[in-house]
PDB file of C-alpha atoms and ligand atoms in Angstrom:
ATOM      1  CA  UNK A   1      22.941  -6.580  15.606  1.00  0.00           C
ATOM      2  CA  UNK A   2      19.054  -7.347  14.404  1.00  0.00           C
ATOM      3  CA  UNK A   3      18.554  -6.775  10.787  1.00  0.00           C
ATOM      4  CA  UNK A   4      16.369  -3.674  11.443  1.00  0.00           C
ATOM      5  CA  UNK A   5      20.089  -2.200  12.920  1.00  0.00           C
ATOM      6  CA  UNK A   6      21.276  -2.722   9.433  1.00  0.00           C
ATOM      7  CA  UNK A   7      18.244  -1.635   7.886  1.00  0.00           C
ATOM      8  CA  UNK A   8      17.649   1.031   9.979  1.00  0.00           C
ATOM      9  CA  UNK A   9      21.474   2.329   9.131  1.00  0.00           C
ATOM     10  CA  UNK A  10      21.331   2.153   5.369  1.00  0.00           C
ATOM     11  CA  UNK A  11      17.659   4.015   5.407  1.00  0.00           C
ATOM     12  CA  UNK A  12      19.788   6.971   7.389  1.00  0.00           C
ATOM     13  CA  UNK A  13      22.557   6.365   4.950  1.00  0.00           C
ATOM     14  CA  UNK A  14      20.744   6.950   1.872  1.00  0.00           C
ATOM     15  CA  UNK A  15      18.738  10.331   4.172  1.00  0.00           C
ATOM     16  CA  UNK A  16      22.327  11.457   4.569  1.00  0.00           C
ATOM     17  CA  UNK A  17      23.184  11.353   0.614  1.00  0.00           C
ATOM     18  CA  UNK A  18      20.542  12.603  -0.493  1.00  0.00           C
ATOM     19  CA  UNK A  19      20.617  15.777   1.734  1.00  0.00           C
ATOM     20  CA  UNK A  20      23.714  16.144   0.777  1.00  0.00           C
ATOM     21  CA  UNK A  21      22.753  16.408  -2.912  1.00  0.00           C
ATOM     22  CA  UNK A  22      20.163  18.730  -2.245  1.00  0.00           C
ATOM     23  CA  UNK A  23      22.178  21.072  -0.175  1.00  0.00           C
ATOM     24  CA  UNK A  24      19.253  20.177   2.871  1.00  0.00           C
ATOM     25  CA  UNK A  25      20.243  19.659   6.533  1.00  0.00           C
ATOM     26  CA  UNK A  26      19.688  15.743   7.289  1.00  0.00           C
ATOM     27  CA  UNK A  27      18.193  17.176  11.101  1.00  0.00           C
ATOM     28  CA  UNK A  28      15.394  18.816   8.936  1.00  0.00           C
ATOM     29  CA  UNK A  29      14.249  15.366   7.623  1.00  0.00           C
ATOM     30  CA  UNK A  30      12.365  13.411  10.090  1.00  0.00           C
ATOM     31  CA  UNK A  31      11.993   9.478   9.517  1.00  0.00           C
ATOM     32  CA  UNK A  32       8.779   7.632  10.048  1.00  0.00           C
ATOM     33  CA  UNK A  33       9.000   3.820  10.026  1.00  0.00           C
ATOM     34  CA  UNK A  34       5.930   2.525   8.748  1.00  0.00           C
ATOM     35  CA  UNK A  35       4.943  -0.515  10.467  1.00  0.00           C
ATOM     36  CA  UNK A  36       2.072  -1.806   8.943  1.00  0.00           C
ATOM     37  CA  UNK A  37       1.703  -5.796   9.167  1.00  0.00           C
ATOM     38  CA  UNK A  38       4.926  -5.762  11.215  1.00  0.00           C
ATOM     39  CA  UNK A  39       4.861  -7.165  14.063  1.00  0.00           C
ATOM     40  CA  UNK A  40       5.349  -5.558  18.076  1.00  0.00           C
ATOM     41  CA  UNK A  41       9.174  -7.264  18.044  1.00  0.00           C
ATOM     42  CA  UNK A  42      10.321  -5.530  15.228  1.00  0.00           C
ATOM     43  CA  UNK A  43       9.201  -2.315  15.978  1.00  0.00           C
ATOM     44  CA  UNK A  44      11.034  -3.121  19.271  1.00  0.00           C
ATOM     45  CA  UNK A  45      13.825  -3.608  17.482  1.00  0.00           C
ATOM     46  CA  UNK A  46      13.376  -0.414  15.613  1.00  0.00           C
ATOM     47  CA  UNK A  47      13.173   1.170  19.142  1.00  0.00           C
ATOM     48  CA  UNK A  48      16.376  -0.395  20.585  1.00  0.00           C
ATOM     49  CA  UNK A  49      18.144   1.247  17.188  1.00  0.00           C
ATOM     50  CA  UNK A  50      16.953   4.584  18.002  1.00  0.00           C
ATOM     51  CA  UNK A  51      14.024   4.601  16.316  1.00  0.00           C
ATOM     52  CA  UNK A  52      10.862   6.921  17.992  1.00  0.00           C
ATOM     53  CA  UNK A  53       7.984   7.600  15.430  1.00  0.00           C
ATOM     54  CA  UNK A  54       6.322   5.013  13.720  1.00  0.00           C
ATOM     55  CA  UNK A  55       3.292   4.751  11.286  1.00  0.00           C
ATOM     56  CA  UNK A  56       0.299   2.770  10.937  1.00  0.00           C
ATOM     57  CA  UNK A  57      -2.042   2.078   8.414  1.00  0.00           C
ATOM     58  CA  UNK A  58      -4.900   0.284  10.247  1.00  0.00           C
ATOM     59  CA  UNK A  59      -6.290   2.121  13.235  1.00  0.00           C
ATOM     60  CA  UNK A  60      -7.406  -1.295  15.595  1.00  0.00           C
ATOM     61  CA  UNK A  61      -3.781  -2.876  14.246  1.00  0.00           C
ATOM     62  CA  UNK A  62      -2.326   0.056  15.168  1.00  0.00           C
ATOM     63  CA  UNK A  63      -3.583   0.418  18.565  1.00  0.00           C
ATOM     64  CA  UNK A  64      -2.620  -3.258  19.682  1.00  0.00           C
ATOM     65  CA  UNK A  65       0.361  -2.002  19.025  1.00  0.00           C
ATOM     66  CA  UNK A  66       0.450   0.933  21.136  1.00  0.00           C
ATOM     67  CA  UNK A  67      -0.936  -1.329  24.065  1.00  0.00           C
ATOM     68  CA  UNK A  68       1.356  -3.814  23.597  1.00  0.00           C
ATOM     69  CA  UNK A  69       4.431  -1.108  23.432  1.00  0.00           C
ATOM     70  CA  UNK A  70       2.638   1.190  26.092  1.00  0.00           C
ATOM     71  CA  UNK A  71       6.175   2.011  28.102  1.00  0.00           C
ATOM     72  CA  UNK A  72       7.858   3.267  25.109  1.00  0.00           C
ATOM     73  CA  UNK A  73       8.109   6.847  24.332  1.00  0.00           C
ATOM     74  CA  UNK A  74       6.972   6.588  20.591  1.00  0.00           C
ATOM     75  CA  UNK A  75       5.719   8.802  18.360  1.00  0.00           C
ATOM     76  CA  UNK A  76       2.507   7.413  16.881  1.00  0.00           C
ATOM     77  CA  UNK A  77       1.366   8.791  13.182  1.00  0.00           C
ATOM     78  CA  UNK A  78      -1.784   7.455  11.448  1.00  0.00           C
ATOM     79  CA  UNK A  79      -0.817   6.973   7.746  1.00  0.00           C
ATOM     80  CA  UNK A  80      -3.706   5.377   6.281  1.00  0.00           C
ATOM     81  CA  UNK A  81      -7.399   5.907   4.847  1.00  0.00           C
ATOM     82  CA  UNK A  82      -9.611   7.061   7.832  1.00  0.00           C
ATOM     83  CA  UNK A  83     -13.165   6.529   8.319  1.00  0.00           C
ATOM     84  CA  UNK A  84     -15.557   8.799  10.600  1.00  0.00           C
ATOM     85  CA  UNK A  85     -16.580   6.253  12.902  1.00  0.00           C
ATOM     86  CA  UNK A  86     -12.778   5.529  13.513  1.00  0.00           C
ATOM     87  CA  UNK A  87     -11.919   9.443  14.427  1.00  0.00           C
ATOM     88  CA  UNK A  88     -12.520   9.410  17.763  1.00  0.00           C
ATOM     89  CA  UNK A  89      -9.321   6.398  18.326  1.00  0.00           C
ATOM     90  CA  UNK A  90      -7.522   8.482  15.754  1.00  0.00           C
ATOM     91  CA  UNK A  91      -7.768  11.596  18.129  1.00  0.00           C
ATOM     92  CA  UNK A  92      -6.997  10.321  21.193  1.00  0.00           C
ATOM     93  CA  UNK A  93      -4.356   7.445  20.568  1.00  0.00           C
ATOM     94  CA  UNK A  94      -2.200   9.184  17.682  1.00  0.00           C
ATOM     95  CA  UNK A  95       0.535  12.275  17.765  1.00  0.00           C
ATOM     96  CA  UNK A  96      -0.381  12.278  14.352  1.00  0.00           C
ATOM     97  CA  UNK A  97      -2.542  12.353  11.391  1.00  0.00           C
ATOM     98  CA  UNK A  98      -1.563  12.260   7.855  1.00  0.00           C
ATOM     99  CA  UNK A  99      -4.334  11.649   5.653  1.00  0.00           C
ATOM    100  CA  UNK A 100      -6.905  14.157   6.656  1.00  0.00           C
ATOM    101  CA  UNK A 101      -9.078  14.653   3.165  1.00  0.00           C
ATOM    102  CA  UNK A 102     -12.207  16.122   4.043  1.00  0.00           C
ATOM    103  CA  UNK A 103     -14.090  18.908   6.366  1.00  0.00           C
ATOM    104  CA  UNK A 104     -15.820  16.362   8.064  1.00  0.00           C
ATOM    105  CA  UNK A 105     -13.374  13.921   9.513  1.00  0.00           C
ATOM    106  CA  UNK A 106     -11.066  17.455  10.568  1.00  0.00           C
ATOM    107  CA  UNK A 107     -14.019  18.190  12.539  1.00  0.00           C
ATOM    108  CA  UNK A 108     -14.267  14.929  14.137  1.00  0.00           C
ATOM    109  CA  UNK A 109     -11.075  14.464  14.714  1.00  0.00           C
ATOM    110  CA  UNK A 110     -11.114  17.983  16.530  1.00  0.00           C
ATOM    111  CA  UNK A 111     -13.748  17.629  18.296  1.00  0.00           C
ATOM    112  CA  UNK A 112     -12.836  14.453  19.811  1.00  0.00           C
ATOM    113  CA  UNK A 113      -9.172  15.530  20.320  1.00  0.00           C
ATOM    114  CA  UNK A 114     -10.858  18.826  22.401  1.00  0.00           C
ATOM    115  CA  UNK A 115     -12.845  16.191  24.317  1.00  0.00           C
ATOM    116  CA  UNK A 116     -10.049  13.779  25.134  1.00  0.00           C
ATOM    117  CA  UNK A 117      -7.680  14.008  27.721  1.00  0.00           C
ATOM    118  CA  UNK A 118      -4.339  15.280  25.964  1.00  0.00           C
ATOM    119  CA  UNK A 119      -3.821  18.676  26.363  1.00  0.00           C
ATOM    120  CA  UNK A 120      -1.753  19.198  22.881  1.00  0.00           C
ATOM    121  CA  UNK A 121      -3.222  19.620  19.714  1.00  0.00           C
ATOM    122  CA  UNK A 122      -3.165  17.147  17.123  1.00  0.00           C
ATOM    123  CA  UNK A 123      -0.803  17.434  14.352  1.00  0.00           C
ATOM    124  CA  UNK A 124      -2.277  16.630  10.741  1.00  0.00           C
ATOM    125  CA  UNK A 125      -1.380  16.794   7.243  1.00  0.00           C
ATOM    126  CA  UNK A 126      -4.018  17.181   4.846  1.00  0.00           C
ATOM    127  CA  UNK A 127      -3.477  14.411   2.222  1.00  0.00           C
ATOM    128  CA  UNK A 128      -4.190  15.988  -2.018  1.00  0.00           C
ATOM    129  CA  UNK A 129      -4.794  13.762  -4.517  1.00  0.00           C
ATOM    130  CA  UNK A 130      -2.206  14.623  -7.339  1.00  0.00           C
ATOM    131  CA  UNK A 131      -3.702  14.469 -10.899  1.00  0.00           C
ATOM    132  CA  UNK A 132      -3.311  10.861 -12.422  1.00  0.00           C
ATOM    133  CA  UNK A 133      -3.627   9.048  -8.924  1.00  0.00           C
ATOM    134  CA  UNK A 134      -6.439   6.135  -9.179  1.00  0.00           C
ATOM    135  CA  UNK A 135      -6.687   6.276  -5.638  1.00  0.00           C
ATOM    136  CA  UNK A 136     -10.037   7.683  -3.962  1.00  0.00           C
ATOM    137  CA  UNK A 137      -8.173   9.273  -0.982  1.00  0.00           C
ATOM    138  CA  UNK A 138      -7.240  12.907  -1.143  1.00  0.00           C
ATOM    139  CA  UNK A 139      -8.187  16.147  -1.520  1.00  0.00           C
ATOM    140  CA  UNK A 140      -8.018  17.642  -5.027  1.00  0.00           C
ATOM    141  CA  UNK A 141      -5.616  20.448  -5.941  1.00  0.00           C
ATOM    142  CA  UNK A 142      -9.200  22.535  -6.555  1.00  0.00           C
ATOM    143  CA  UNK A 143     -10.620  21.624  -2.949  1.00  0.00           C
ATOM    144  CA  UNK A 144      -7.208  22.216  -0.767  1.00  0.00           C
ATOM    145  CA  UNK A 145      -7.311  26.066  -0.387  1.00  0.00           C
ATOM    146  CA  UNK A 146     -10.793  25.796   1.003  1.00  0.00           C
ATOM    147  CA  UNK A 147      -9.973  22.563   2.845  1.00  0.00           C
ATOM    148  CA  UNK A 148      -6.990  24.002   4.577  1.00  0.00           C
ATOM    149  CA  UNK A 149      -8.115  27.441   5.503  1.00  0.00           C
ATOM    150  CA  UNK A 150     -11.256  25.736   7.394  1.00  0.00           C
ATOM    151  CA  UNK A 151      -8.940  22.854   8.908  1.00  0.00           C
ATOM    152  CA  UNK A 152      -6.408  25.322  10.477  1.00  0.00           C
ATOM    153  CA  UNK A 153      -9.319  27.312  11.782  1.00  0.00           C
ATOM    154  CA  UNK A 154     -10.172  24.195  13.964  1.00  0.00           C
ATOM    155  CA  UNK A 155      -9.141  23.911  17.714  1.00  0.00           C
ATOM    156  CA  UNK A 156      -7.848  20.512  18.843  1.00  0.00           C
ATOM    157  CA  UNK A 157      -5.908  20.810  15.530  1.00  0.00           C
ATOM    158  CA  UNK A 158      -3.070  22.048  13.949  1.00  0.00           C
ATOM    159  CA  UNK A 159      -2.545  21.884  10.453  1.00  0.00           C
ATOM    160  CA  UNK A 160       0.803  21.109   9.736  1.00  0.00           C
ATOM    161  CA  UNK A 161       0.940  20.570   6.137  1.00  0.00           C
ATOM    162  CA  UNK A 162       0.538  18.213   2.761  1.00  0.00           C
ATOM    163  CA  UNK A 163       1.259  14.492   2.656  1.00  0.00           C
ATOM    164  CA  UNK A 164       0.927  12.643  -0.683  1.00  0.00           C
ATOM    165  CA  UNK A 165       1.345   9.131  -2.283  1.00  0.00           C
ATOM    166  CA  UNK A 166       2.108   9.294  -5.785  1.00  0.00           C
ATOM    167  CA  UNK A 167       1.415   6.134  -7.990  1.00  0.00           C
ATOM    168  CA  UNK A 168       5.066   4.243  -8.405  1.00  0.00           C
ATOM    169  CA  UNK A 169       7.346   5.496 -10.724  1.00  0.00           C
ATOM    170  CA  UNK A 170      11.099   3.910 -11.997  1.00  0.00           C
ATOM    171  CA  UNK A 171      12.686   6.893 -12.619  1.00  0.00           C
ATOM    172  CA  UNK A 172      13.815   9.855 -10.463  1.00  0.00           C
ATOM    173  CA  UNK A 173      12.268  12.698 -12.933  1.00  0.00           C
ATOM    174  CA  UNK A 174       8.922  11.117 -12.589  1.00  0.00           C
ATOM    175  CA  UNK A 175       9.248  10.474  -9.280  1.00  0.00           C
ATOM    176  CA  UNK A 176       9.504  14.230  -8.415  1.00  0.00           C
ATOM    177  CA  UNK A 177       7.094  15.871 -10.690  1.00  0.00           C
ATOM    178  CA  UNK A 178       4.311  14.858  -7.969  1.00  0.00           C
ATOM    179  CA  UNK A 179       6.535  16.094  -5.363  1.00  0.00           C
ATOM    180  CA  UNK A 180       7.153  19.480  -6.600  1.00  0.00           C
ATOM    181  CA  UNK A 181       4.104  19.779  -7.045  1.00  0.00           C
ATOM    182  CA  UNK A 182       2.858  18.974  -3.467  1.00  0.00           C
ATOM    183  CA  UNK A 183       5.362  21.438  -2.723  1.00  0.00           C
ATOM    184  CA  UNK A 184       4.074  23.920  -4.522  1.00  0.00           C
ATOM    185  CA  UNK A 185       0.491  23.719  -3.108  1.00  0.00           C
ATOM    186  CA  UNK A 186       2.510  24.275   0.209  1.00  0.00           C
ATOM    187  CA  UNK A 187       3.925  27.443  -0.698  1.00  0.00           C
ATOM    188  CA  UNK A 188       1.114  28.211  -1.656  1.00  0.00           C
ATOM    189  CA  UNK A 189      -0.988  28.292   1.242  1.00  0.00           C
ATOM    190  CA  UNK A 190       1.928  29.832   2.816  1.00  0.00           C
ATOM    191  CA  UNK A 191       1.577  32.595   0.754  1.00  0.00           C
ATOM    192  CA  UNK A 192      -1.918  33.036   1.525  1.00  0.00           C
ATOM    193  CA  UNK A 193      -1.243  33.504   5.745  1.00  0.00           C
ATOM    194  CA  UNK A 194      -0.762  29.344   6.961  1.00  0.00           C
ATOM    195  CA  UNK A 195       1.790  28.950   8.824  1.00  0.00           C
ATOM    196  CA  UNK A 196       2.816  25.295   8.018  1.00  0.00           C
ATOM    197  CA  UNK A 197       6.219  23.771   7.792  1.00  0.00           C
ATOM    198  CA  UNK A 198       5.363  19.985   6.529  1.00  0.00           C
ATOM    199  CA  UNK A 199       5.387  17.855   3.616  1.00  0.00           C
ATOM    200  CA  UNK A 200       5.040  14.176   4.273  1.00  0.00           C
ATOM    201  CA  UNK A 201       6.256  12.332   1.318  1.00  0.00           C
ATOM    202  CA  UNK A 202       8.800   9.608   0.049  1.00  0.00           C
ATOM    203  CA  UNK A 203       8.551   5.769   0.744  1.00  0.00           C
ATOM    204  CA  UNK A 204      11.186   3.529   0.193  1.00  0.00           C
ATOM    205  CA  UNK A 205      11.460   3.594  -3.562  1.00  0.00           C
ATOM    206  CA  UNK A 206      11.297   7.344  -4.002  1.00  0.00           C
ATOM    207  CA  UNK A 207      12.625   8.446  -1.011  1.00  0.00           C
ATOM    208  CA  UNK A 208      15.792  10.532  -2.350  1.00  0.00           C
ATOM    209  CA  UNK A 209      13.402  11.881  -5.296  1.00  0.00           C
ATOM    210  CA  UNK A 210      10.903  13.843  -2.067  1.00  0.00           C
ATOM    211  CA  UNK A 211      13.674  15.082  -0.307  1.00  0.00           C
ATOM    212  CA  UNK A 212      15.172  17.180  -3.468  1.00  0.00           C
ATOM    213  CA  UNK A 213      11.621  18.800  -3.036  1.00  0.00           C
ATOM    214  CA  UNK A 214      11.656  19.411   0.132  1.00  0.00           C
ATOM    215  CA  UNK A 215      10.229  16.617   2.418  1.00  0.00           C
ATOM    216  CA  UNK A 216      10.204  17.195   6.008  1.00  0.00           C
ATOM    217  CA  UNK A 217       8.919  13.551   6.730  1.00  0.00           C
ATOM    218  CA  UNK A 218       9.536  10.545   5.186  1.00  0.00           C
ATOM    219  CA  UNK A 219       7.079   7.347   5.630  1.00  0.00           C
ATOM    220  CA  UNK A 220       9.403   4.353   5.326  1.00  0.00           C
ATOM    221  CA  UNK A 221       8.180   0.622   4.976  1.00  0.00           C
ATOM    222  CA  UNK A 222      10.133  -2.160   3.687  1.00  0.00           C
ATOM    223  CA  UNK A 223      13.370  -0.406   3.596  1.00  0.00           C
ATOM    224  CA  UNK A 224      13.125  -0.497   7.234  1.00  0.00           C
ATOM    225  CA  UNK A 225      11.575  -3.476   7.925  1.00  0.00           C
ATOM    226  CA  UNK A 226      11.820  -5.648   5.400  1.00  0.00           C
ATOM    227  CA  UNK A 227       8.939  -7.143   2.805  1.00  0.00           C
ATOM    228  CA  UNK A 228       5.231  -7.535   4.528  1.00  0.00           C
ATOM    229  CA  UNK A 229       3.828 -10.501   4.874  1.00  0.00           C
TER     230      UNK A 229
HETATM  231  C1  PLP B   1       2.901   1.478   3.381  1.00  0.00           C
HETATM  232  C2  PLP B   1       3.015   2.945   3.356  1.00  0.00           C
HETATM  233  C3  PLP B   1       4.265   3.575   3.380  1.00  0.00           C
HETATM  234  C4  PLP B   1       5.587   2.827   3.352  1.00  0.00           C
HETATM  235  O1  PLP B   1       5.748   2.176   2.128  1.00  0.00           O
HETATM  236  P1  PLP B   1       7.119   1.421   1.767  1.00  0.00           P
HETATM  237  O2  PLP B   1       7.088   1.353   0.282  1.00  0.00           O
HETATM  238  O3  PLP B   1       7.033   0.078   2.406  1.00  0.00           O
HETATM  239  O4  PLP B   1       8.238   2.215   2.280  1.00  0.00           O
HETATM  240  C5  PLP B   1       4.286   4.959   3.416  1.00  0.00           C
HETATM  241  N1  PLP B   1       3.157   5.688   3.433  1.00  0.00           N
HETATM  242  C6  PLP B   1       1.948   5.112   3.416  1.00  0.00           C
HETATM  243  C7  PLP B   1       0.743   5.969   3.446  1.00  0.00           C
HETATM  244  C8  PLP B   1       1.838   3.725   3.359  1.00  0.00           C
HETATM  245  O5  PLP B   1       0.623   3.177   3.311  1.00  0.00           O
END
């Protein structure tokens, strides 16, 4: 047994529990192990335990990877900040994308995914910037109806829903006020004719407080791995 095994087990564990306490099905959570500055043996590892999507941050770190780790039948997600002149990677080395913010970089990204060889679409989330998040990344709660109506218009791509990444918070009532209300901007555009069935959210400190809203994807880090160097 590796310590990713052990890892690995107590990240489903704590999935398990806290579908139970929301009255969810544990099948209709999906894990993603996020392995930024990890390195190619212990997403191995990861792989030998059973492990088949994974997330990256950095798009050229990310697609060493996937060279490296070329035989194995992983699911590749792009989690991180993404640049126009890095679209055209994006669309033809990932299964998905989770941090589409803008009109520009859907277009890119569908245009190049058209243009590439892979016949299925690529999956995205649009990421929203919750009030009170310093970050830059994100589309606003204002922009998103707009944003998402045009995205899911776009061939090459299929708009599967919202990711977010709240600013830490230590206890579970704070933790979930961002996710609820991720969740309701997803019912929303429901309501209004998208057909979308994602929210990417919890990380390893919060991930019991996303799936009592709802999450359908969960980006886990450290609690998989271990601390980043
Ligand atoms: C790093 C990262 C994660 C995982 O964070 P942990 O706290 O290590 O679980 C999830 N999502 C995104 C977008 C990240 O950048």
């Amino acid at each position: 047994m590796t310590d990713t095994d052990g890892h690995l087990a107590a990240v489903h564990e704590r999935l398990r529990n806290a579908c139970r306490r929301a009255g969810r099905n544990p099948e209709d959570v999906g894990l993603i192990a996020v392995s930024k500055r990890q390195t190619v043996a212990a997403i191995r590892d990861a792989y030998a335990a059973g492990q088949r999507a994974f997330g990256e941050n950095y798009l050229q770190e990310g697609l060493d990877k996937q060279q490296a780790l070329a035989e194995l039948a992983i699911s590749w997600h792009f989690v991180g900040p993404l640049q126009s002149n890095k679209t055209k990677a994006a669309a033809e080395h990932f299964d998905w994308v989770h941090t589409v913010d803008r009109l520009k970089i859907a277009q890119r990204l569908a245009q190049h995914r058209h243009a590439s060889a892979t016949d299925a679409p690529l999956d995205c989330c649009i990421q929203v910037n919750l009030s009170g998040e310093t970050s830059k990344s994100g589309a606003t709660a204002a922009e998103l109806p707009e944003l998402a109506h045009a995205v899911a218009r776009l061939p090459g791509l299929r708009l599967r829903g919202l990711m977010t990444l709240p600013e830490p918070a230590d206890n579970e009532a704070d933790q979930r006020a961002p996710f609820a209300e991720l969740r309701r901007l997803l019912e929303e555009l429901r309501s209004e004719g998208l057909a979308l069935d994602t929210l990417s959210m919890g990380m390893s400190a919060d991930l019991e407080a996303a799936i009592l809203e709802g999450a359908t994807l969960v980006r886990i880090g450290t609690a998989v791995f271990g601390p980043r160097d």
